mmCIF file of C-alpha atoms in Angstrom:
data_model
loop_
_atom_site.group_PDB
_atom_site.id
_atom_site.type_symbol
_atom_site.label_atom_id
_atom_site.label_comp_id
_atom_site.label_asym_id
_atom_site.label_seq_id
_atom_site.Cartn_x
_atom_site.Cartn_y
_atom_site.Cartn_z
ATOM 1 C CA MET A 1 25.874 43.787 -1.779
ATOM 2 C CA PRO A 2 23.484 41.133 -0.370
ATOM 3 C CA PRO A 3 19.865 41.399 -1.652
ATOM 4 C CA ALA A 4 18.396 41.794 1.855
ATOM 5 C CA LEU A 5 20.792 44.684 2.684
ATOM 6 C CA ALA A 6 20.085 46.349 -0.666
ATOM 7 C CA GLN A 7 16.389 46.204 -0.017
ATOM 8 C CA GLN A 8 16.831 47.611 3.505
ATOM 9 C CA GLN A 9 18.728 50.602 1.991
ATOM 10 C CA GLY A 10 15.814 51.396 -0.306
ATOM 11 C CA GLY A 11 16.918 49.497 -3.415
ATOM 12 C CA PRO A 12 14.273 48.229 -5.833
ATOM 13 C CA PRO A 13 12.737 44.814 -5.163
ATOM 14 C CA PRO A 14 14.638 42.090 -7.035
ATOM 15 C CA ALA A 15 12.950 40.790 -10.176
ATOM 16 C CA VAL A 16 12.036 37.134 -10.312
ATOM 17 C CA LEU A 17 10.155 34.880 -12.711
ATOM 18 C CA VAL A 18 7.243 32.944 -11.286
ATOM 19 C CA GLN A 19 4.970 30.225 -12.565
ATOM 20 C CA PRO A 20 1.715 29.037 -10.975
ATOM 21 C CA ALA A 21 1.738 25.480 -9.679
ATOM 22 C CA GLU A 22 -0.669 23.496 -11.842
ATOM 23 C CA MET A 23 -2.512 20.204 -11.656
ATOM 24 C CA LYS A 24 -1.026 18.046 -14.410
ATOM 25 C CA PRO A 25 -1.012 14.364 -15.300
ATOM 26 C CA ILE A 26 2.437 12.920 -14.626
ATOM 27 C CA ALA A 27 2.900 9.237 -15.319
ATOM 28 C CA ASP A 28 5.032 7.035 -13.102
ATOM 29 C CA GLN A 29 7.322 5.240 -15.537
ATOM 30 C CA SER A 30 9.833 2.415 -15.411
ATOM 31 C CA GLU A 31 12.394 1.519 -18.062
ATOM 32 C CA PHE A 32 13.752 -1.899 -18.986
ATOM 33 C CA ILE A 33 16.085 -3.278 -21.622
ATOM 34 C CA GLY A 34 14.179 -5.394 -24.130
ATOM 35 C CA ARG A 35 14.770 -7.304 -27.318
ATOM 36 C CA VAL A 36 12.552 -7.357 -30.389
ATOM 37 C CA ALA A 37 11.309 -10.790 -31.470
ATOM 38 C CA ALA A 38 9.316 -11.672 -34.569
ATOM 39 C CA VAL A 39 5.938 -13.315 -33.999
ATOM 40 C CA ASP A 40 6.891 -15.963 -36.578
ATOM 41 C CA LYS A 41 10.393 -16.818 -37.733
ATOM 42 C CA VAL A 42 11.034 -19.614 -40.218
ATOM 43 C CA GLU A 43 14.361 -21.017 -41.383
ATOM 44 C CA LEU A 44 14.085 -22.347 -44.923
ATOM 45 C CA ARG A 45 16.006 -25.591 -45.538
ATOM 46 C CA ALA A 46 16.321 -28.068 -48.375
ATOM 47 C CA ARG A 47 14.414 -31.321 -47.795
ATOM 48 C CA VAL A 48 15.834 -33.120 -50.834
ATOM 49 C CA LYS A 49 19.243 -33.197 -52.499
ATOM 50 C CA GLY A 50 19.861 -31.392 -55.764
ATOM 51 C CA PHE A 51 21.213 -28.334 -57.553
ATOM 52 C CA LEU A 52 19.565 -24.982 -56.853
ATOM 53 C CA GLY A 53 17.686 -23.423 -59.741
ATOM 54 C CA PRO A 54 17.005 -19.703 -60.292
ATOM 55 C CA ARG A 55 16.231 -17.751 -57.130
ATOM 56 C CA LYS A 56 12.699 -16.335 -56.960
ATOM 57 C CA PHE A 57 13.318 -13.357 -54.665
ATOM 58 C CA ALA A 58 15.707 -10.533 -53.816
ATOM 59 C CA ASP A 59 17.282 -10.257 -50.384
ATOM 60 C CA GLY A 60 14.968 -8.304 -48.071
ATOM 61 C CA ASP A 61 11.812 -8.758 -50.173
ATOM 62 C CA GLN A 62 8.368 -8.914 -48.631
ATOM 63 C CA VAL A 63 7.018 -12.374 -49.449
ATOM 64 C CA LYS A 64 3.623 -14.052 -49.222
ATOM 65 C CA LYS A 65 2.604 -17.366 -47.751
ATOM 66 C CA ASN A 66 3.194 -20.257 -50.221
ATOM 67 C CA GLN A 67 5.340 -18.061 -52.468
ATOM 68 C CA VAL A 68 8.139 -20.087 -54.120
ATOM 69 C CA LEU A 69 11.535 -18.748 -53.034
ATOM 70 C CA PHE A 70 14.004 -21.461 -54.093
ATOM 71 C CA THR A 71 13.832 -24.260 -56.641
ATOM 72 C CA ILE A 72 15.818 -27.480 -56.845
ATOM 73 C CA GLU A 73 16.235 -29.097 -60.277
ATOM 74 C CA PRO A 74 13.162 -31.356 -60.466
ATOM 75 C CA GLU A 75 14.020 -33.680 -63.390
ATOM 76 C CA THR A 76 15.268 -36.600 -61.283
ATOM 77 C CA TYR A 77 12.268 -36.420 -58.961
ATOM 78 C CA GLN A 78 9.826 -36.030 -61.856
ATOM 79 C CA ALA A 79 11.276 -39.184 -63.433
ATOM 80 C CA ALA A 80 10.757 -41.036 -60.154
ATOM 81 C CA VAL A 81 7.122 -39.899 -60.096
ATOM 82 C CA ASP A 82 6.589 -41.128 -63.667
ATOM 83 C CA GLN A 83 8.152 -44.484 -62.801
ATOM 84 C CA LYS A 84 6.033 -44.949 -59.685
ATOM 85 C CA LYS A 85 2.921 -43.935 -61.614
ATOM 86 C CA ALA A 86 3.635 -46.642 -64.207
ATOM 87 C CA GLN A 87 4.148 -49.213 -61.455
ATOM 88 C CA ARG A 88 0.841 -48.239 -59.885
ATOM 89 C CA ASP A 89 -0.952 -48.512 -63.238
ATOM 90 C CA ALA A 90 0.519 -51.989 -63.779
ATOM 91 C CA ALA A 91 -0.585 -53.044 -60.305
ATOM 92 C CA MET A 92 -4.092 -51.739 -60.975
ATOM 93 C CA ALA A 93 -4.220 -53.729 -64.248
ATOM 94 C CA ALA A 94 -3.115 -56.860 -62.398
ATOM 95 C CA LEU A 95 -5.833 -56.229 -59.812
ATOM 96 C CA ALA A 96 -8.483 -55.890 -62.532
ATOM 97 C CA ASN A 97 -7.391 -59.247 -63.986
ATOM 98 C CA ALA A 98 -7.412 -60.834 -60.540
ATOM 99 C CA ASP A 99 -10.955 -59.515 -59.957
ATOM 100 C CA MET A 100 -12.132 -61.157 -63.211
ATOM 101 C CA GLN A 101 -10.410 -64.451 -62.372
ATOM 102 C CA LEU A 102 -11.999 -64.476 -58.929
ATOM 103 C CA LYS A 103 -15.439 -63.740 -60.387
ATOM 104 C CA ARG A 104 -15.069 -66.601 -62.919
ATOM 105 C CA ALA A 105 -13.922 -69.023 -60.195
ATOM 106 C CA ALA A 106 -16.932 -68.070 -58.076
ATOM 107 C CA GLU A 107 -19.334 -68.735 -60.979
ATOM 108 C CA LEU A 108 -17.755 -72.154 -61.687
ATOM 109 C CA LEU A 109 -17.983 -73.044 -58.001
ATOM 110 C CA ARG A 110 -21.688 -72.204 -57.914
ATOM 111 C CA SER A 111 -22.322 -74.355 -61.019
ATOM 112 C CA ASN A 112 -20.325 -77.268 -59.515
ATOM 113 C CA THR A 113 -17.893 -77.188 -62.456
ATOM 114 C CA GLY A 114 -15.108 -75.604 -60.425
ATOM 115 C CA THR A 115 -13.352 -76.539 -57.224
ATOM 116 C CA GLN A 116 -13.004 -74.804 -53.871
ATOM 117 C CA VAL A 117 -9.239 -74.997 -54.165
ATOM 118 C CA THR A 118 -9.285 -73.004 -57.401
ATOM 119 C CA TYR A 119 -11.592 -70.364 -55.866
ATOM 120 C CA ASP A 120 -9.364 -70.008 -52.787
ATOM 121 C CA GLN A 121 -6.310 -69.596 -55.007
ATOM 122 C CA ARG A 122 -8.006 -66.881 -57.108
ATOM 123 C CA LEU A 123 -9.101 -65.071 -53.915
ATOM 124 C CA SER A 124 -5.537 -65.113 -52.635
ATOM 125 C CA GLU A 125 -4.252 -63.740 -55.926
ATOM 126 C CA GLN A 126 -6.871 -60.964 -55.841
ATOM 127 C CA LEU A 127 -5.892 -59.950 -52.279
ATOM 128 C CA GLN A 128 -2.209 -59.907 -53.255
ATOM 129 C CA ALA A 129 -3.037 -57.698 -56.238
ATOM 130 C CA LYS A 130 -4.897 -55.264 -53.944
ATOM 131 C CA ALA A 131 -1.882 -55.081 -51.655
ATOM 132 C CA GLN A 132 0.416 -54.400 -54.608
ATOM 133 C CA VAL A 133 -1.863 -51.530 -55.723
ATOM 134 C CA GLU A 134 -1.762 -50.022 -52.229
ATOM 135 C CA ASP A 135 2.037 -50.359 -52.090
ATOM 136 C CA ALA A 136 2.464 -48.821 -55.543
ATOM 137 C CA SER A 137 0.102 -45.954 -54.626
ATOM 138 C CA ALA A 138 2.054 -45.277 -51.441
ATOM 139 C CA GLN A 139 5.329 -45.212 -53.370
ATOM 140 C CA LEU A 140 3.779 -42.811 -55.870
ATOM 141 C CA ARG A 141 2.622 -40.477 -53.088
ATOM 142 C CA ASP A 142 6.123 -40.505 -51.605
ATOM 143 C CA ALA A 143 7.675 -39.726 -55.011
ATOM 144 C CA GLU A 144 5.188 -36.866 -55.517
ATOM 145 C CA LEU A 145 6.043 -35.549 -52.053
ATOM 146 C CA GLN A 146 9.762 -35.615 -52.864
ATOM 147 C CA LEU A 147 8.992 -33.767 -56.103
ATOM 148 C CA SER A 148 7.031 -31.102 -54.195
ATOM 149 C CA TYR A 149 10.120 -30.493 -52.037
ATOM 150 C CA THR A 150 11.944 -29.192 -55.125
ATOM 151 C CA GLU A 151 9.934 -25.983 -54.633
ATOM 152 C CA ILE A 152 10.861 -24.310 -51.350
ATOM 153 C CA LYS A 153 8.010 -22.029 -50.335
ATOM 154 C CA SER A 154 7.536 -19.491 -47.581
ATOM 155 C CA PRO A 155 5.082 -20.853 -44.993
ATOM 156 C CA ILE A 156 4.247 -17.341 -43.742
ATOM 157 C CA ASP A 157 3.831 -13.746 -44.864
ATOM 158 C CA GLY A 158 6.935 -11.785 -43.964
ATOM 159 C CA ARG A 159 10.290 -10.430 -45.060
ATOM 160 C CA VAL A 160 12.994 -12.756 -46.340
ATOM 161 C CA GLY A 161 16.599 -12.270 -45.363
ATOM 162 C CA ARG A 162 19.857 -12.858 -47.216
ATOM 163 C CA ALA A 163 20.154 -16.028 -49.287
ATOM 164 C CA ALA A 164 22.978 -18.272 -48.076
ATOM 165 C CA PHE A 165 23.405 -20.144 -51.393
ATOM 166 C CA SER A 166 23.544 -19.025 -55.009
ATOM 167 C CA PRO A 167 21.883 -20.823 -57.937
ATOM 168 C CA GLY A 168 23.868 -23.830 -59.163
ATOM 169 C CA ASN A 169 25.046 -24.950 -55.729
ATOM 170 C CA LEU A 170 24.381 -28.500 -54.615
ATOM 171 C CA VAL A 171 22.196 -28.490 -51.502
ATOM 172 C CA SER A 172 20.731 -31.175 -49.267
ATOM 173 C CA PRO A 173 19.018 -31.457 -45.859
ATOM 174 C CA ASP A 174 22.505 -31.163 -44.320
ATOM 175 C CA SER A 175 23.285 -27.853 -46.033
ATOM 176 C CA GLY A 176 21.787 -25.714 -43.263
ATOM 177 C CA VAL A 177 19.592 -22.633 -43.560
ATOM 178 C CA LEU A 178 19.035 -21.329 -47.080
ATOM 179 C CA ALA A 179 17.303 -18.127 -45.911
ATOM 180 C CA THR A 180 15.155 -16.893 -43.043
ATOM 181 C CA VAL A 181 11.668 -15.406 -43.252
ATOM 182 C CA VAL A 182 10.362 -13.286 -40.373
ATOM 183 C CA SER A 183 6.908 -11.873 -39.774
ATOM 184 C CA GLU A 184 7.367 -8.207 -38.796
ATOM 185 C CA HIS A 185 3.794 -6.971 -38.382
ATOM 186 C CA PRO A 186 2.788 -7.153 -35.638
ATOM 187 C CA ILE A 187 6.014 -7.681 -33.705
ATOM 188 C CA ARG A 188 6.856 -8.528 -30.111
ATOM 189 C CA VAL A 189 9.281 -7.187 -27.524
ATOM 190 C CA LEU A 190 10.499 -9.364 -24.637
ATOM 191 C CA PHE A 191 11.949 -7.834 -21.473
ATOM 192 C CA PRO A 192 12.718 -9.094 -17.933
ATOM 193 C CA VAL A 193 10.885 -7.509 -14.986
ATOM 194 C CA THR A 194 11.561 -8.158 -11.307
ATOM 195 C CA GLN A 195 8.737 -9.201 -9.019
ATOM 196 C CA ARG A 196 8.803 -5.871 -7.174
ATOM 197 C CA GLU A 197 8.581 -3.843 -10.362
ATOM 198 C CA LEU A 198 5.819 -6.047 -11.734
ATOM 199 C CA LEU A 199 3.750 -5.688 -8.564
ATOM 200 C CA GLU A 200 4.179 -1.898 -8.578
ATOM 201 C CA ALA A 201 3.104 -1.693 -12.225
ATOM 202 C CA LYS A 202 0.026 -3.809 -11.560
ATOM 203 C CA ARG A 203 -0.809 -1.718 -8.503
ATOM 204 C CA ASN A 204 -0.643 1.501 -10.523
ATOM 205 C CA SER A 205 -2.733 0.148 -13.396
ATOM 206 C CA GLY A 206 -5.027 -2.320 -11.653
ATOM 207 C CA THR A 207 -4.778 -6.086 -11.615
ATOM 208 C CA ASP A 208 -5.135 -6.441 -15.375
ATOM 209 C CA PRO A 209 -1.718 -6.214 -17.126
ATOM 210 C CA GLU A 210 -3.515 -5.093 -20.277
ATOM 211 C CA GLY A 211 -4.038 -1.773 -18.486
ATOM 212 C CA ILE A 212 -0.301 -1.117 -18.666
ATOM 213 C CA LEU A 213 0.837 0.981 -21.620
ATOM 214 C CA VAL A 214 4.173 0.129 -23.177
ATOM 215 C CA ARG A 215 6.348 2.441 -25.235
ATOM 216 C CA LEU A 216 9.796 2.011 -26.741
ATOM 217 C CA ARG A 217 12.870 4.205 -26.748
ATOM 218 C CA LEU A 218 14.973 3.523 -29.820
ATOM 219 C CA ALA A 219 18.759 3.555 -30.136
ATOM 220 C CA ASP A 220 18.805 7.237 -31.165
ATOM 221 C CA GLY A 221 16.800 8.237 -28.072
ATOM 222 C CA SER A 222 13.550 8.838 -29.954
ATOM 223 C CA ILE A 223 10.242 7.351 -28.805
ATOM 224 C CA TYR A 224 8.646 4.805 -31.127
ATOM 225 C CA GLN A 225 5.345 6.239 -32.344
ATOM 226 C CA GLU A 226 3.236 3.107 -31.737
ATOM 227 C CA LYS A 227 2.168 2.114 -28.230
ATOM 228 C CA GLY A 228 2.131 -1.541 -27.264
ATOM 229 C CA LYS A 229 0.137 -3.797 -24.995
ATOM 230 C CA ILE A 230 1.358 -6.541 -22.681
ATOM 231 C CA ASP A 231 -0.143 -9.829 -23.854
ATOM 232 C CA PHE A 232 1.901 -12.413 -21.955
ATOM 233 C CA ILE A 233 3.785 -12.785 -18.680
ATOM 234 C CA ASP A 234 5.930 -15.882 -18.304
ATOM 235 C CA VAL A 235 4.543 -18.576 -15.989
ATOM 236 C CA THR A 236 7.857 -19.105 -14.198
ATOM 237 C CA VAL A 237 10.228 -16.843 -12.260
ATOM 238 C CA ASP A 238 13.992 -16.996 -12.728
ATOM 239 C CA ALA A 239 15.311 -17.996 -9.297
ATOM 240 C CA LYS A 240 18.645 -16.247 -9.943
ATOM 241 C CA THR A 241 17.244 -12.845 -10.896
ATOM 242 C CA ASP A 242 13.747 -12.979 -9.326
ATOM 243 C CA GLY A 243 12.450 -11.811 -12.681
ATOM 244 C CA GLN A 244 9.827 -12.839 -15.183
ATOM 245 C CA ILE A 245 9.884 -12.390 -18.936
ATOM 246 C CA VAL A 246 7.136 -10.016 -20.059
ATOM 247 C CA ARG A 247 5.999 -9.781 -23.683
ATOM 248 C CA ALA A 248 4.421 -6.778 -25.383
ATOM 249 C CA THR A 249 3.057 -6.572 -28.924
ATOM 250 C CA PHE A 250 3.409 -3.562 -31.245
ATOM 251 C CA ASP A 251 2.219 -2.587 -34.691
ATOM 252 C CA ASN A 252 5.187 -2.412 -37.046
ATOM 253 C CA LYS A 253 3.712 -1.467 -40.411
ATOM 254 C CA ASN A 254 6.619 0.840 -41.205
ATOM 255 C CA GLY A 255 9.228 -1.827 -40.414
ATOM 256 C CA VAL A 256 11.159 0.280 -37.872
ATOM 257 C CA LEU A 257 11.493 -2.659 -35.481
ATOM 258 C CA THR A 258 13.640 -5.612 -36.551
ATOM 259 C CA ASP A 259 13.937 -9.082 -35.070
ATOM 260 C CA GLY A 260 16.792 -9.171 -32.530
ATOM 261 C CA GLN A 261 16.953 -5.368 -32.103
ATOM 262 C CA THR A 262 17.689 -3.989 -28.608
ATOM 263 C CA VAL A 263 15.319 -1.296 -27.292
ATOM 264 C CA ARG A 264 14.463 0.365 -24.003
ATOM 265 C CA VAL A 265 10.964 -0.480 -22.833
ATOM 266 C CA ILE A 266 8.948 2.192 -20.986
ATOM 267 C CA ILE A 267 5.914 1.023 -19.044
ATOM 268 C CA GLU A 268 3.311 3.182 -17.341
ATOM 269 C CA GLY A 269 -0.282 2.915 -16.205
ATOM 270 C CA GLU A 270 -2.998 3.691 -18.711
ATOM 271 C CA LYS A 271 -4.693 5.941 -16.141
ATOM 272 C CA VAL A 272 -2.225 8.724 -15.380
ATOM 273 C CA PRO A 273 -2.761 10.396 -11.978
ATOM 274 C CA THR A 274 -3.003 14.192 -11.750
ATOM 275 C CA SER A 275 -0.657 15.950 -9.319
ATOM 276 C CA VAL A 276 0.473 19.427 -8.390
ATOM 277 C CA ALA A 277 3.438 20.003 -10.687
ATOM 278 C CA VAL A 278 6.242 22.570 -10.797
ATOM 279 C CA PRO A 279 9.302 22.952 -13.045
ATOM 280 C CA GLN A 280 12.386 21.011 -11.986
ATOM 281 C CA ALA A 281 14.333 24.285 -11.819
ATOM 282 C CA ALA A 282 12.161 25.523 -8.923
ATOM 283 C CA ILE A 283 13.258 22.722 -6.551
ATOM 284 C CA ALA A 284 16.246 23.132 -4.264
ATOM 285 C CA GLN A 285 17.743 20.768 -1.681
ATOM 286 C CA ASP A 286 19.412 21.197 1.686
ATOM 287 C CA GLN A 287 20.049 18.966 4.685
ATOM 288 C CA SER A 288 16.369 19.133 5.636
ATOM 289 C CA GLY A 289 15.157 18.034 2.223
ATOM 290 C CA ALA A 290 13.456 19.631 -0.766
ATOM 291 C CA TYR A 291 12.095 23.180 -0.731
ATOM 292 C CA LEU A 292 11.043 25.970 -3.062
ATOM 293 C CA PHE A 293 10.123 29.649 -2.878
ATOM 294 C CA VAL A 294 6.674 31.062 -3.554
ATOM 295 C CA VAL A 295 5.443 34.644 -3.827
ATOM 296 C CA ASN A 296 2.265 35.462 -1.867
ATOM 297 C CA ASP A 297 -0.433 37.953 -2.822
ATOM 298 C CA LYS A 298 1.657 40.756 -1.256
ATOM 299 C CA ASN A 299 4.682 39.844 -3.419
ATOM 300 C CA VAL A 300 6.532 38.592 -0.351
ATOM 301 C CA VAL A 301 8.739 35.501 -0.618
ATOM 302 C CA GLU A 302 7.846 32.420 1.420
ATOM 303 C CA GLN A 303 9.817 29.207 1.698
ATOM 304 C CA LYS A 304 7.844 25.955 1.315
ATOM 305 C CA ARG A 305 9.109 22.569 2.416
ATOM 306 C CA VAL A 306 7.754 20.030 -0.060
ATOM 307 C CA ARG A 307 7.750 16.344 -0.704
ATOM 308 C CA THR A 308 8.466 15.432 -4.313
ATOM 309 C CA GLY A 309 7.215 12.531 -6.400
ATOM 310 C CA VAL A 310 7.681 11.513 -9.998
ATOM 311 C CA SER A 311 9.857 13.637 -12.315
ATOM 312 C CA ARG A 312 8.920 13.694 -15.987
ATOM 313 C CA ASP A 313 9.669 16.001 -18.932
ATOM 314 C CA GLY A 314 11.130 18.787 -16.805
ATOM 315 C CA LEU A 315 8.281 18.735 -14.246
ATOM 316 C CA VAL A 316 8.196 17.396 -10.694
ATOM 317 C CA ALA A 317 5.088 16.138 -8.946
ATOM 318 C CA ILE A 318 4.607 17.666 -5.482
ATOM 319 C CA THR A 319 2.901 15.219 -3.142
ATOM 320 C CA SER A 320 2.677 17.574 -0.140
ATOM 321 C CA GLY A 321 3.559 21.122 0.951
ATOM 322 C CA LEU A 322 2.183 23.073 -2.018
ATOM 323 C CA GLN A 323 -1.233 23.943 -3.400
ATOM 324 C CA ALA A 324 -2.229 24.415 -7.024
ATOM 325 C CA GLY A 325 -2.247 28.084 -8.036
ATOM 326 C CA GLU A 326 0.584 29.211 -5.748
ATOM 327 C CA ARG A 327 3.165 31.311 -7.568
ATOM 328 C CA VAL A 328 6.464 29.433 -7.548
ATOM 329 C CA ILE A 329 9.758 31.212 -8.268
ATOM 330 C CA VAL A 330 11.401 29.445 -11.195
ATOM 331 C CA GLN A 331 14.182 31.937 -11.863
ATOM 332 C CA GLY A 332 16.000 34.324 -9.514
ATOM 333 C CA GLN A 333 15.891 32.173 -6.364
ATOM 334 C CA GLN A 334 19.542 32.995 -5.614
ATOM 335 C CA ARG A 335 18.673 36.682 -5.071
ATOM 336 C CA VAL A 336 15.830 36.198 -2.580
ATOM 337 C CA ARG A 337 15.294 35.194 1.030
ATOM 338 C CA PRO A 338 12.083 34.429 2.941
ATOM 339 C CA GLY A 339 10.286 37.665 3.898
ATOM 340 C CA MET A 340 11.681 39.717 1.034
ATOM 341 C CA THR A 341 9.443 41.739 -1.261
ATOM 342 C CA VAL A 342 10.086 40.977 -4.914
ATOM 343 C CA ASN A 343 8.963 42.145 -8.338
ATOM 344 C CA PRO A 344 7.472 38.981 -9.936
ATOM 345 C CA SER A 345 6.899 38.408 -13.636
ATOM 346 C CA VAL A 346 5.212 35.396 -15.166
ATOM 347 C CA ALA A 347 7.734 33.075 -16.809
ATOM 348 C CA PRO A 348 7.150 32.300 -20.517
ATOM 349 C CA PRO A 349 5.879 28.788 -21.283
ATOM 350 C CA ALA A 350 8.645 26.219 -21.506
ATOM 351 C CA ALA A 351 9.249 24.575 -24.865
ATOM 352 C CA PRO A 352 7.888 21.002 -24.865
ATOM 353 C CA GLN A 353 10.579 18.368 -24.434
ATOM 354 C CA LYS A 354 10.835 15.662 -27.003
#
């Protein structure tokens, strides 16, 4: 029997659950697909040729700046350093002798017992000896530099990946990447945003992009606990997509985010507007648009045409047609019609959505 007819025949008023419309902050959010990128990423390569010595790390270790990760057998390069050092010492001895010969020639010239030709010759020999010292010193520095390349160090703090070569392998500058070190804290996320979406986000948060909060949804649907901040917007727009690359930075002390990982980026204004909000279940639609039922102070049902806004966490923002405090029917709408008297009960609080 229809509810209206049952009520006309003296049946009890139908029971419904109501909930007062409340003023609540509901953020306007947008989601984008982003990719995690390390702030610093270094590919370790051999700069000299030789056999790899014992490895100084385990795959996945946290490493420090200037920590030795690979070694190349140094004996050949140490011998070259010793040889160049001996050549420099010999050149310095020759220079010392040339200095004495020049000094003696100068004294003889002043006492008129020597000739100008002899002095000029000794000066030339002294200048040549200086040049030989400089050349030998340069060769020594180069040999010492080559020797230093036998220790491959991490230039940054970070986490080292899998080693591509085992000890005992012959490596050279042509061998490719030995291992990669990435800095994971802090870490960045890059995502493309269209011009329209970027303008709307700026309008909601003000002109400063730093006023936009950024959150991440991980692959399992959970929300990453740390909030990020936009610190860079690309200076050019992709003509094909009308988008710009936006970069946000996050703390990553727990190492949840990994370089190259795909995430969903959620952006919203830092200042969340407050709106009249009702549960999603209270809203119905027909050809005229959205509506809901409220119960007045006489427990009589009224239909309200409303305009809806942002939906978030089971709530819908009502931009017009409803006032805060009005009792909205959230369960039992199918049994009522406008003008009916009902028996309202307050609905229990909804469990928070994760």
